[in-house]
Short mmCIF file of C-alpha atoms in Angstrom, two decimals:
data_model
loop_
_atom_site.label_atom_id
_atom_site.label_comp_id
_atom_site.label_asym_id
_atom_site.label_seq_id
_atom_site.Cartn_x
_atom_site.Cartn_y
_atom_site.Cartn_z
CA MET A 1481 -51.84 114.98 72.78
CA THR A 1482 -54.39 112.16 72.59
CA LYS A 1483 -55.19 109.95 75.54
CA GLN A 1484 -53.72 107.00 73.64
CA MET A 1485 -50.43 108.87 73.07
CA PHE A 1486 -50.34 109.88 76.74
CA ARG A 1487 -50.92 106.29 77.81
CA SER A 1488 -48.13 105.09 75.48
CA ILE A 1489 -45.65 107.65 76.81
CA ALA A 1490 -46.64 106.92 80.40
CA SER A 1491 -46.28 103.20 79.76
CA ALA A 1492 -42.83 103.69 78.23
CA LEU A 1493 -41.73 105.85 81.14
CA ALA A 1494 -42.99 103.24 83.59
CA VAL A 1495 -41.08 100.49 81.80
CA GLY A 1496 -37.96 102.67 81.75
CA ALA A 1497 -38.30 103.42 85.44
CA SER A 1498 -38.82 99.74 86.16
CA LEU A 1499 -35.72 98.80 84.18
CA PHE A 1500 -33.72 101.55 85.89
CA THR A 1501 -34.85 100.32 89.31
CA SER A 1502 -34.04 96.71 88.42
CA GLN A 1503 -30.60 97.69 87.20
CA ALA A 1504 -29.99 99.70 90.34
CA LEU A 1505 -31.14 96.84 92.54
CA ALA A 1506 -29.08 94.39 90.51
CA LYS A 1507 -25.76 96.20 91.02
CA SER A 1508 -23.28 93.40 91.46
CA ASP A 1509 -19.89 94.89 90.69
CA ILE A 1510 -17.61 96.84 92.98
CA THR A 1511 -14.34 98.78 92.80
CA ILE A 1512 -12.18 98.63 95.92
CA ALA A 1513 -9.13 100.84 96.24
CA MET A 1514 -5.97 99.87 98.11
CA GLN A 1515 -2.78 101.84 98.69
CA LEU A 1516 -0.37 98.97 98.00
CA GLU A 1517 -0.22 96.71 94.96
CA PRO A 1518 0.74 93.08 95.67
CA PRO A 1519 4.19 92.03 94.42
CA HIS A 1520 2.52 88.82 93.21
CA LEU A 1521 -0.50 86.70 94.14
CA ASP A 1522 0.93 83.71 96.00
CA PRO A 1523 0.16 84.11 99.72
CA THR A 1524 2.28 81.09 100.55
CA SER A 1525 5.60 82.63 99.49
CA ALA A 1526 5.70 86.28 100.58
CA ALA A 1527 5.06 88.49 103.59
CA ALA A 1528 3.20 91.26 101.73
CA GLN A 1529 -0.14 92.11 103.34
CA ALA A 1530 -1.50 93.29 99.99
CA ILE A 1531 -1.47 89.71 98.67
CA ASP A 1532 -3.87 88.45 101.34
CA SER A 1533 -6.00 91.57 100.96
CA VAL A 1534 -6.83 90.45 97.41
CA VAL A 1535 -6.79 86.65 97.57
CA TYR A 1536 -7.68 85.58 101.15
CA THR A 1537 -11.01 83.67 101.11
CA ASN A 1538 -11.71 85.18 97.69
CA ILE A 1539 -9.38 83.02 95.58
CA PHE A 1540 -7.66 80.80 98.14
CA GLU A 1541 -9.04 78.98 101.18
CA GLY A 1542 -7.47 77.01 104.02
CA LEU A 1543 -8.58 74.16 106.24
CA THR A 1544 -9.88 76.80 108.65
CA ARG A 1545 -10.52 80.52 108.17
CA PHE A 1546 -10.88 83.78 110.06
CA MET A 1547 -14.18 85.61 110.22
CA GLY A 1548 -14.52 89.38 110.59
CA ASP A 1549 -14.91 89.09 114.37
CA GLY A 1550 -11.62 87.19 114.67
CA SER A 1551 -13.19 83.78 115.26
CA VAL A 1552 -11.75 80.69 113.57
CA VAL A 1553 -14.32 78.55 111.74
CA PRO A 1554 -14.23 75.55 109.39
CA GLY A 1555 -12.98 76.21 105.88
CA LEU A 1556 -12.16 73.44 103.45
CA ALA A 1557 -12.23 71.12 106.44
CA GLU A 1558 -15.84 70.75 107.52
CA SER A 1559 -14.82 69.11 110.81
CA TRP A 1560 -11.88 67.60 112.69
CA GLU A 1561 -10.98 65.33 115.56
CA ILE A 1562 -8.06 65.86 117.94
CA SER A 1563 -6.34 62.98 119.70
CA GLU A 1564 -6.33 62.92 123.50
CA ASP A 1565 -2.66 63.85 123.65
CA GLY A 1566 -3.25 66.80 121.29
CA THR A 1567 -0.75 65.69 118.65
CA VAL A 1568 -2.98 64.22 115.93
CA TYR A 1569 -5.54 66.24 113.95
CA THR A 1570 -7.80 64.27 111.62
CA PHE A 1571 -9.53 66.61 109.17
CA LYS A 1572 -12.69 65.67 107.29
CA LEU A 1573 -12.72 67.63 104.03
CA ARG A 1574 -15.77 69.01 102.28
CA ASP A 1575 -17.08 66.88 99.43
CA GLY A 1576 -17.52 68.29 95.93
CA VAL A 1577 -14.92 71.06 96.14
CA THR A 1578 -13.08 71.85 92.92
CA PHE A 1579 -10.28 74.21 92.03
CA HIS A 1580 -10.97 76.95 89.51
CA ASP A 1581 -9.37 74.84 86.76
CA GLY A 1582 -11.93 72.09 87.35
CA THR A 1583 -9.66 69.65 89.19
CA VAL A 1584 -10.98 68.10 92.39
CA MET A 1585 -9.65 69.33 95.75
CA ASP A 1586 -8.90 66.36 97.98
CA ALA A 1587 -6.58 65.10 100.70
CA GLU A 1588 -3.66 64.82 98.27
CA ASP A 1589 -3.81 68.58 97.74
CA VAL A 1590 -3.80 69.20 101.50
CA LYS A 1591 -0.76 66.96 101.87
CA PHE A 1592 0.97 68.71 98.96
CA SER A 1593 0.30 72.15 100.45
CA LEU A 1594 1.50 71.30 103.96
CA ASP A 1595 4.51 69.33 102.72
CA ARG A 1596 5.42 72.27 100.48
CA ALA A 1597 5.20 74.67 103.43
CA THR A 1598 7.41 72.48 105.64
CA ALA A 1599 9.98 71.61 102.99
CA GLU A 1600 13.57 72.61 103.61
CA ASP A 1601 13.51 74.92 100.58
CA SER A 1602 10.10 76.38 101.45
CA ALA A 1603 9.68 80.06 100.56
CA ASN A 1604 6.78 80.46 103.00
CA ALA A 1605 7.20 83.71 104.94
CA GLN A 1606 5.60 82.12 108.02
CA LYS A 1607 7.33 78.76 107.91
CA ALA A 1608 7.27 78.65 111.71
CA LEU A 1609 3.51 78.04 111.56
CA PHE A 1610 4.22 74.57 110.21
CA ALA A 1611 7.38 73.74 112.16
CA GLY A 1612 5.62 71.29 114.49
CA ILE A 1613 4.18 69.14 111.71
CA GLU A 1614 5.81 65.72 111.86
CA SER A 1615 3.81 64.04 109.08
CA VAL A 1616 0.78 64.47 106.82
CA GLU A 1617 -1.06 61.29 105.87
CA VAL A 1618 -3.82 60.78 103.31
CA VAL A 1619 -6.35 58.45 104.93
CA ASP A 1620 -8.81 58.62 102.03
CA PRO A 1621 -9.70 61.29 99.44
CA LEU A 1622 -11.68 63.30 102.00
CA THR A 1623 -9.67 62.56 105.15
CA VAL A 1624 -6.20 63.77 106.07
CA LYS A 1625 -4.29 63.10 109.29
CA VAL A 1626 -1.73 65.63 110.51
CA THR A 1627 0.63 64.50 113.25
CA LEU A 1628 2.50 67.06 115.33
CA SER A 1629 5.75 66.49 117.16
CA GLU A 1630 4.12 67.99 120.28
CA PRO A 1631 0.76 69.55 121.19
CA ASN A 1632 0.14 73.02 119.77
CA GLY A 1633 -2.78 74.97 121.17
CA ASN A 1634 -2.56 77.36 118.20
CA PHE A 1635 -2.68 74.80 115.41
CA LEU A 1636 -6.22 75.43 114.14
CA PHE A 1637 -5.53 79.18 114.44
CA ASN A 1638 -2.33 78.76 112.43
CA MET A 1639 -4.17 76.89 109.69
CA ALA A 1640 -6.43 79.93 109.19
CA TRP A 1641 -3.55 82.19 108.11
CA GLY A 1642 -3.26 83.15 104.47
CA ASP A 1643 0.13 81.44 104.44
CA ALA A 1644 -1.66 78.10 105.06
CA VAL A 1645 -4.13 78.07 102.16
CA ILE A 1646 -4.55 74.93 100.10
CA VAL A 1647 -3.04 74.96 96.62
CA ALA A 1648 -2.86 72.36 93.85
CA PRO A 1649 0.34 70.96 92.31
CA GLU A 1650 -1.18 71.31 88.82
CA SER A 1651 -1.24 75.12 89.03
CA ILE A 1652 1.73 75.85 91.27
CA ASP A 1653 4.14 76.89 88.51
CA ASN A 1654 2.08 79.97 87.60
CA ILE A 1655 0.54 80.71 91.00
CA LYS A 1656 2.15 84.15 91.32
CA THR A 1657 0.53 85.56 88.18
CA ASN A 1658 -2.39 83.18 87.61
CA PRO A 1659 -3.65 82.01 91.02
CA VAL A 1660 -5.95 78.99 91.00
CA GLY A 1661 -7.78 78.28 94.24
CA THR A 1662 -11.10 76.94 95.51
CA GLY A 1663 -12.64 80.26 96.56
CA ALA A 1664 -15.81 82.06 95.58
CA PHE A 1665 -13.94 84.21 93.04
CA THR A 1666 -11.65 83.38 90.14
CA PHE A 1667 -8.72 85.43 88.92
CA GLY A 1668 -9.69 87.61 85.98
CA ASP A 1669 -7.05 90.12 84.94
CA TRP A 1670 -4.10 92.07 86.30
CA VAL A 1671 -3.12 95.40 84.77
CA GLN A 1672 0.24 95.97 86.42
CA GLY A 1673 0.40 99.27 88.25
CA ASP A 1674 -3.35 99.78 88.04
CA SER A 1675 -5.80 97.04 89.02
CA ILE A 1676 -6.72 93.39 89.52
CA THR A 1677 -10.15 92.00 88.57
CA LEU A 1678 -11.83 88.94 90.11
CA ASN A 1679 -14.97 87.19 88.83
CA ARG A 1680 -17.59 85.18 90.66
CA ASN A 1681 -16.93 81.43 90.59
CA PRO A 1682 -20.12 79.74 89.32
CA ASN A 1683 -18.88 76.36 90.57
CA TYR A 1684 -18.14 77.46 94.13
CA TRP A 1685 -18.88 74.77 96.73
CA GLY A 1686 -20.45 77.24 99.17
CA GLU A 1687 -23.06 79.95 98.99
CA GLN A 1688 -22.77 82.15 95.92
CA PRO A 1689 -21.67 85.71 96.75
CA ALA A 1690 -23.79 88.70 95.78
CA LEU A 1691 -20.99 90.26 93.73
CA GLU A 1692 -20.29 89.14 90.18
CA THR A 1693 -17.08 91.08 89.70
CA ALA A 1694 -14.68 92.98 91.91
CA THR A 1695 -11.89 95.30 90.82
CA PHE A 1696 -9.03 96.15 93.18
CA LYS A 1697 -7.65 99.54 92.22
CA PHE A 1698 -4.20 100.64 93.43
CA ILE A 1699 -3.81 104.28 94.49
CA SER A 1700 -0.68 104.97 96.50
CA ASP A 1701 -0.83 108.75 96.85
CA PRO A 1702 -3.05 110.03 99.72
CA THR A 1703 -4.11 113.11 97.73
CA ALA A 1704 -5.13 110.97 94.77
CA ALA A 1705 -6.93 108.62 97.17
CA PHE A 1706 -9.03 111.50 98.49
CA ALA A 1707 -9.84 112.70 94.97
CA ALA A 1708 -10.86 109.21 93.80
CA VAL A 1709 -13.27 108.71 96.70
CA MET A 1710 -14.80 112.19 96.43
CA ALA A 1711 -15.32 111.76 92.69
CA GLU A 1712 -16.93 108.35 93.40
CA ASP A 1713 -14.47 106.69 91.03
CA VAL A 1714 -14.13 103.92 93.62
CA ASP A 1715 -16.80 102.34 95.81
CA VAL A 1716 -14.58 101.45 98.77
CA PHE A 1717 -11.13 102.54 99.91
CA ASP A 1718 -9.76 99.94 102.31
CA ASN A 1719 -7.29 101.30 104.88
CA PHE A 1720 -7.72 104.86 103.66
CA PRO A 1721 -4.26 106.52 103.76
CA ALA A 1722 -5.27 110.10 104.65
CA PRO A 1723 -6.98 110.09 108.06
CA GLU A 1724 -7.16 113.89 108.06
CA ASN A 1725 -9.90 113.62 105.41
CA LEU A 1726 -12.21 111.34 107.42
CA PRO A 1727 -14.25 114.16 109.05
CA GLN A 1728 -15.13 115.42 105.56
CA PHE A 1729 -16.41 111.99 104.54
CA GLU A 1730 -18.34 111.62 107.79
CA ALA A 1731 -20.19 114.85 107.02
CA ASP A 1732 -21.10 113.68 103.50
CA THR A 1733 -24.21 111.47 103.25
CA ARG A 1734 -22.79 109.78 100.15
CA PHE A 1735 -20.27 107.96 102.28
CA GLN A 1736 -19.81 105.82 105.37
CA VAL A 1737 -16.64 105.81 107.45
CA LEU A 1738 -15.59 102.58 109.17
CA VAL A 1739 -13.19 102.90 112.08
CA GLY A 1740 -12.06 99.64 113.66
CA SER A 1741 -8.99 97.82 114.91
CA THR A 1742 -6.39 95.70 113.17
CA GLU A 1743 -3.77 93.18 114.21
CA GLY A 1744 -1.16 95.66 113.01
CA GLU A 1745 1.53 96.41 115.57
CA THR A 1746 3.30 99.43 114.11
CA ILE A 1747 6.93 99.40 115.21
CA LEU A 1748 10.26 101.11 114.74
CA SER A 1749 11.95 97.88 113.79
CA THR A 1750 15.57 97.64 114.87
CA ASN A 1751 18.32 95.46 113.41
CA ASN A 1752 19.43 93.81 116.67
CA LYS A 1753 22.65 92.34 115.23
CA LYS A 1754 23.88 95.49 113.55
CA PRO A 1755 26.04 97.78 115.71
CA PRO A 1756 25.25 99.87 117.63
CA PHE A 1757 21.80 98.23 117.99
CA ASP A 1758 23.36 95.05 119.36
CA ASP A 1759 23.75 97.05 122.60
CA ILE A 1760 20.57 97.01 124.71
CA ARG A 1761 21.41 100.50 126.05
CA VAL A 1762 21.20 101.90 122.53
CA ARG A 1763 17.89 100.17 121.87
CA GLN A 1764 16.57 101.47 125.18
CA ALA A 1765 17.72 104.97 124.26
CA LEU A 1766 15.81 104.68 120.98
CA ALA A 1767 12.68 103.69 122.86
CA HIS A 1768 12.90 106.64 125.26
CA ALA A 1769 13.65 109.09 122.44
CA ILE A 1770 10.29 108.39 120.81
CA ASP A 1771 7.14 110.29 121.68
CA ARG A 1772 4.63 107.75 120.36
CA GLN A 1773 1.60 109.97 120.97
CA ALA A 1774 3.20 112.67 118.83
CA VAL A 1775 3.61 110.07 116.08
CA ILE A 1776 -0.03 109.01 116.39
CA ASP A 1777 -1.24 112.60 116.33
CA GLY A 1778 1.08 113.77 113.57
CA ALA A 1779 1.03 110.79 111.21
CA MET A 1780 -2.39 109.29 111.96
CA PHE A 1781 -4.34 112.36 113.16
CA GLY A 1782 -5.05 110.66 116.46
CA TYR A 1783 -6.14 107.28 115.07
CA GLY A 1784 -4.16 104.52 116.78
CA THR A 1785 -3.64 102.98 120.22
CA PRO A 1786 -0.23 103.36 121.93
CA ILE A 1787 1.57 100.06 122.56
CA GLY A 1788 4.63 99.17 124.61
CA THR A 1789 5.11 95.67 123.27
CA HIS A 1790 4.27 93.56 120.22
CA PHE A 1791 0.70 92.64 121.10
CA ALA A 1792 -2.78 93.86 120.21
CA PRO A 1793 -4.50 95.91 122.96
CA HIS A 1794 -7.88 94.34 122.14
CA ASN A 1795 -6.55 90.88 123.01
CA PRO A 1796 -7.56 89.70 126.53
CA ALA A 1797 -3.93 88.71 127.21
CA TYR A 1798 -2.57 92.21 126.47
CA VAL A 1799 -0.31 93.84 129.08
CA ASP A 1800 0.05 97.63 129.00
CA LEU A 1801 3.81 98.20 129.00
CA THR A 1802 3.90 101.68 127.47
CA GLY A 1803 5.49 102.97 130.69
CA THR A 1804 8.53 100.76 130.10
CA SER A 1805 9.48 102.91 127.12
CA ALA A 1806 8.01 106.28 128.11
CA HIS A 1807 9.21 109.38 126.27
CA ASN A 1808 12.28 110.65 128.13
CA PRO A 1809 14.93 112.35 125.95
CA LYS A 1810 17.25 113.06 128.91
CA GLN A 1811 17.32 109.38 129.84
CA ALA A 1812 17.87 108.50 126.18
CA ALA A 1813 20.88 110.82 125.97
CA LYS A 1814 22.36 109.38 129.17
CA LEU A 1815 21.95 105.81 127.91
CA LEU A 1816 23.70 106.73 124.67
CA ALA A 1817 26.56 108.30 126.62
CA ASP A 1818 26.84 105.21 128.83
CA ALA A 1819 27.07 103.09 125.67
CA GLY A 1820 29.87 105.25 124.31
CA TYR A 1821 27.81 107.39 121.93
CA GLU A 1822 27.81 110.71 123.76
CA GLU A 1823 27.99 112.49 120.39
CA GLY A 1824 25.32 110.23 118.91
CA PHE A 1825 25.69 108.23 115.70
CA GLU A 1826 24.32 107.89 112.18
CA THR A 1827 22.01 105.17 110.86
CA THR A 1828 19.45 104.52 108.14
CA LEU A 1829 15.67 104.63 108.35
CA HIS A 1830 14.01 102.68 105.53
CA LEU A 1831 10.41 103.74 104.93
CA PRO A 1832 7.98 101.69 102.78
CA PRO A 1833 5.05 103.46 101.04
CA PRO A 1834 2.22 103.35 103.64
CA SER A 1835 1.36 106.72 105.15
CA TYR A 1836 2.02 105.53 108.70
CA ALA A 1837 5.62 104.82 107.67
CA ARG A 1838 6.38 107.83 105.47
CA ARG A 1839 4.64 110.36 107.72
CA GLY A 1840 5.67 108.67 110.95
CA GLY A 1841 9.25 108.37 109.75
CA GLU A 1842 9.66 112.12 109.37
CA ILE A 1843 8.43 112.66 112.93
CA ILE A 1844 10.59 109.91 114.43
CA ALA A 1845 13.70 111.07 112.58
CA ALA A 1846 13.24 114.50 114.17
CA GLN A 1847 12.76 112.96 117.61
CA LEU A 1848 15.90 110.84 117.27
CA ALA A 1849 17.89 113.87 116.15
CA GLU A 1850 17.07 115.57 119.44
CA VAL A 1851 19.15 112.96 121.28
CA GLY A 1852 21.97 112.88 118.71
CA ILE A 1853 20.86 110.01 116.46
CA LYS A 1854 20.94 111.09 112.83
CA ALA A 1855 18.65 108.78 110.82
CA GLU A 1856 19.01 109.05 107.06
CA ILE A 1857 15.55 108.56 105.57
CA ILE A 1858 15.48 106.16 102.63
CA ASN A 1859 12.07 105.86 100.96
CA VAL A 1860 11.65 102.45 99.33
CA GLU A 1861 8.90 100.78 97.36
CA TRP A 1862 7.30 97.67 98.80
CA ALA A 1863 9.25 95.22 96.63
CA GLN A 1864 12.50 96.93 97.64
CA TRP A 1865 11.56 96.75 101.32
CA LEU A 1866 10.86 93.02 101.06
CA GLU A 1867 14.13 92.39 99.26
CA SER A 1868 16.56 94.61 101.17
CA VAL A 1869 15.03 94.83 104.65
CA PHE A 1870 12.90 91.74 105.18
CA LYS A 1871 15.01 89.25 103.21
CA GLY A 1872 18.41 90.94 103.09
CA LYS A 1873 18.37 92.38 106.65
CA ASP A 1874 20.31 95.31 105.18
CA TYR A 1875 19.03 98.17 107.30
CA GLY A 1876 19.44 99.99 110.60
CA LEU A 1877 15.87 101.07 111.35
CA THR A 1878 12.57 100.77 109.54
CA ILE A 1879 8.92 101.45 110.28
CA ILE A 1880 6.43 98.70 109.52
CA SER A 1881 3.08 97.46 110.73
CA HIS A 1882 2.94 93.72 111.41
CA THR A 1883 -0.63 92.81 110.48
CA GLU A 1884 -0.40 89.05 111.00
CA PRO A 1885 -2.68 87.83 113.80
CA MET A 1886 -1.15 86.95 117.17
CA ASP A 1887 2.39 86.98 115.78
CA ILE A 1888 4.48 87.48 118.91
CA GLY A 1889 6.10 84.14 118.04
CA ILE A 1890 8.35 85.92 115.53
CA TYR A 1891 10.48 86.98 118.52
CA ALA A 1892 11.46 83.34 119.00
CA ARG A 1893 12.95 83.21 115.48
CA PRO A 1894 16.59 84.41 115.53
CA ASP A 1895 16.76 84.48 111.72
CA TYR A 1896 13.76 86.82 111.46
CA TYR A 1897 14.60 90.17 109.88
CA PHE A 1898 15.15 92.12 113.13
CA GLN A 1899 17.51 89.32 114.27
CA TYR A 1900 16.60 89.04 117.95
CA ASP A 1901 18.26 85.93 119.34
CA SER A 1902 16.98 85.12 122.84
CA LEU A 1903 17.00 81.67 124.40
CA ASP A 1904 14.43 82.92 126.94
CA ALA A 1905 12.04 83.95 124.15
CA GLN A 1906 12.53 80.66 122.32
CA THR A 1907 11.87 78.64 125.49
CA LEU A 1908 8.77 80.68 126.32
CA MET A 1909 7.29 80.09 122.88
CA GLU A 1910 8.02 76.37 123.01
CA THR A 1911 6.19 76.21 126.35
CA LEU A 1912 3.31 78.31 125.03
CA ASN A 1913 2.85 76.13 121.94
CA ALA A 1914 2.67 73.04 124.12
CA THR A 1915 0.13 74.61 126.49
CA THR A 1916 -3.63 74.35 126.01
CA ASP A 1917 -4.96 75.69 129.33
CA PRO A 1918 -6.34 79.22 128.60
CA GLU A 1919 -5.23 80.82 131.86
CA GLU A 1920 -1.73 79.37 131.64
CA ARG A 1921 -1.47 80.53 128.01
CA LYS A 1922 -2.53 84.02 129.06
CA LYS A 1923 0.22 84.09 131.71
CA LEU A 1924 2.85 82.91 129.24
CA LEU A 1925 1.78 85.52 126.70
CA GLY A 1926 2.17 88.16 129.40
CA ASP A 1927 5.66 86.89 130.20
CA MET A 1928 6.59 87.06 126.51
CA GLN A 1929 5.31 90.63 126.22
CA ARG A 1930 7.33 91.71 129.25
CA LEU A 1931 10.49 90.02 127.97
CA ILE A 1932 10.58 91.74 124.59
CA ALA A 1933 9.54 95.08 126.13
CA THR A 1934 12.40 95.03 128.67
CA ASP A 1935 14.85 93.79 126.04
CA TYR A 1936 13.78 96.80 123.93
CA VAL A 1937 13.88 94.62 120.82
CA ASN A 1938 12.02 97.24 118.78
CA GLY A 1939 10.48 100.65 119.29
CA TYR A 1940 6.79 99.91 119.88
CA LEU A 1941 4.62 102.71 118.50
CA PHE A 1942 0.90 102.03 118.09
CA GLN A 1943 -1.75 99.55 117.05
CA LEU A 1944 -2.84 100.46 113.55
CA ALA A 1945 -6.47 101.49 113.27
CA LYS A 1946 -8.57 100.21 110.37
CA LEU A 1947 -9.84 103.29 108.56
CA GLY A 1948 -12.15 102.59 105.67
CA VAL A 1949 -14.36 104.78 103.48
CA ALA A 1950 -17.18 103.38 101.37
CA LYS A 1951 -20.23 104.52 99.49
CA ALA A 1952 -23.33 104.52 101.68
CA GLY A 1953 -24.90 101.55 99.89
CA VAL A 1954 -22.08 99.08 100.45
CA GLN A 1955 -22.70 96.52 103.20
CA GLY A 1956 -20.84 93.54 104.62
CA LEU A 1957 -17.41 95.15 104.93
CA TRP A 1958 -15.23 94.06 107.82
CA GLU A 1959 -15.05 96.85 110.39
CA ASN A 1960 -12.09 95.24 112.15
CA ALA A 1961 -9.24 93.33 110.54
CA PRO A 1962 -8.31 90.16 112.44
CA THR A 1963 -6.16 89.35 109.43
CA ALA A 1964 -5.26 91.09 106.19
CA ALA A 1965 -8.33 90.45 104.04
CA ILE A 1966 -11.05 92.11 102.02
CA ASP A 1967 -13.64 89.35 102.18
CA LEU A 1968 -15.73 89.76 99.03
CA THR A 1969 -18.02 86.87 99.97
CA GLN A 1970 -19.75 89.04 102.59
CA ILE A 1971 -20.11 92.23 100.53
CA SER A 1972 -23.27 93.38 98.76
CA TRP A 1973 -25.17 96.53 97.82
CA SER A 1974 -28.23 97.58 99.80
CA GLU A 1975 -31.47 97.84 97.82
#
């Protein structure tokens, strides 16, 4: 081989290596797996967590937004002023924001979105967030004034929910299958039963994200989830459904394991208006029949924090009430006998697809059987759960994790799916919403926790842990989940 040939080959190899390095450094696509597929893509008309996981901050944005640490920061509103009496919020909107279809986002769109959410025929799953809005007024194209019927210390927090994102009237007819927002990513494609693809929005008003494309892949089976991660077919698995596999990933340098907290109160939800659950003694018996630590160990392999009320343990206002519903089968049996069910009774236990529900349901059904309650397990898909349980209220028991942030207010809504109708709870929430003093709010939140715990509204199981697995080079993932979201704007690949 001549020196000239050697130099040519070496030069070619160097160029190839340089190109390879550049391509590696330039990696800008990602595949993120999720267990649940969204029923549709409109976060303003359904309770499914999977919708927000795909679209929150990525496609749709609100006046305010949650960050990964749970803080609330400006979103489409760059600033705001609050009247002295706390009833008027004047939002100054960002200039130069456009929807993905090229139309300008302005105060008219904010008014449309909030009026739509408060309308009598609103399909918003969290309509209570907007109940205090008395009027929405367009001051000028970049200024909107929202007047409340009374002060609400949670209003800016409420506006950060996925249910409060800003949408445009021009695109509302097709929002469920072709979502058009203002976010850093545009909707690309949806292969039903398989995946959704988002593309970087070149006209985004904010900082351009590192990712160009993101594919959300839906893998419901825990065994298939493990296989997909091990084969590196996916880059990230958000809320990995098989916690027993985490030690194997932790020992593999190809992967990183992220263990954090969520806002997900996992509960044995009880239909409070359906006999025999309209009797507090029966609900109390249910609570004492459950060994929540056995559920955590058996279904979640130890990942999860026991709770005795519907409130996140990481919140400063949390009250530990697990002792109120301690495992005590003898007491459970006595309570059932006192209520006239000495021989027990039969009911249904609807279980949606998540592992915490399917695995936890088997354990809880066995625990209930020990005190004479025969729970027929009915496995349902997510769309069925939303239709029959959440909307239709046609169930006895179900297991679900409520991942909405600070959502104890649902206990003041008698028409909510577990149908708890308490004047005390409704009065407490009215007082809380009108209170701005932090210490007084903390006290009221404690009172609310104690009320629902001693009314045994639901069986309180555990706070859902956030268990994620990702390739070692992925950075910017949320470790905790203050709301249901996979924020693509923060994600990149390390060099």
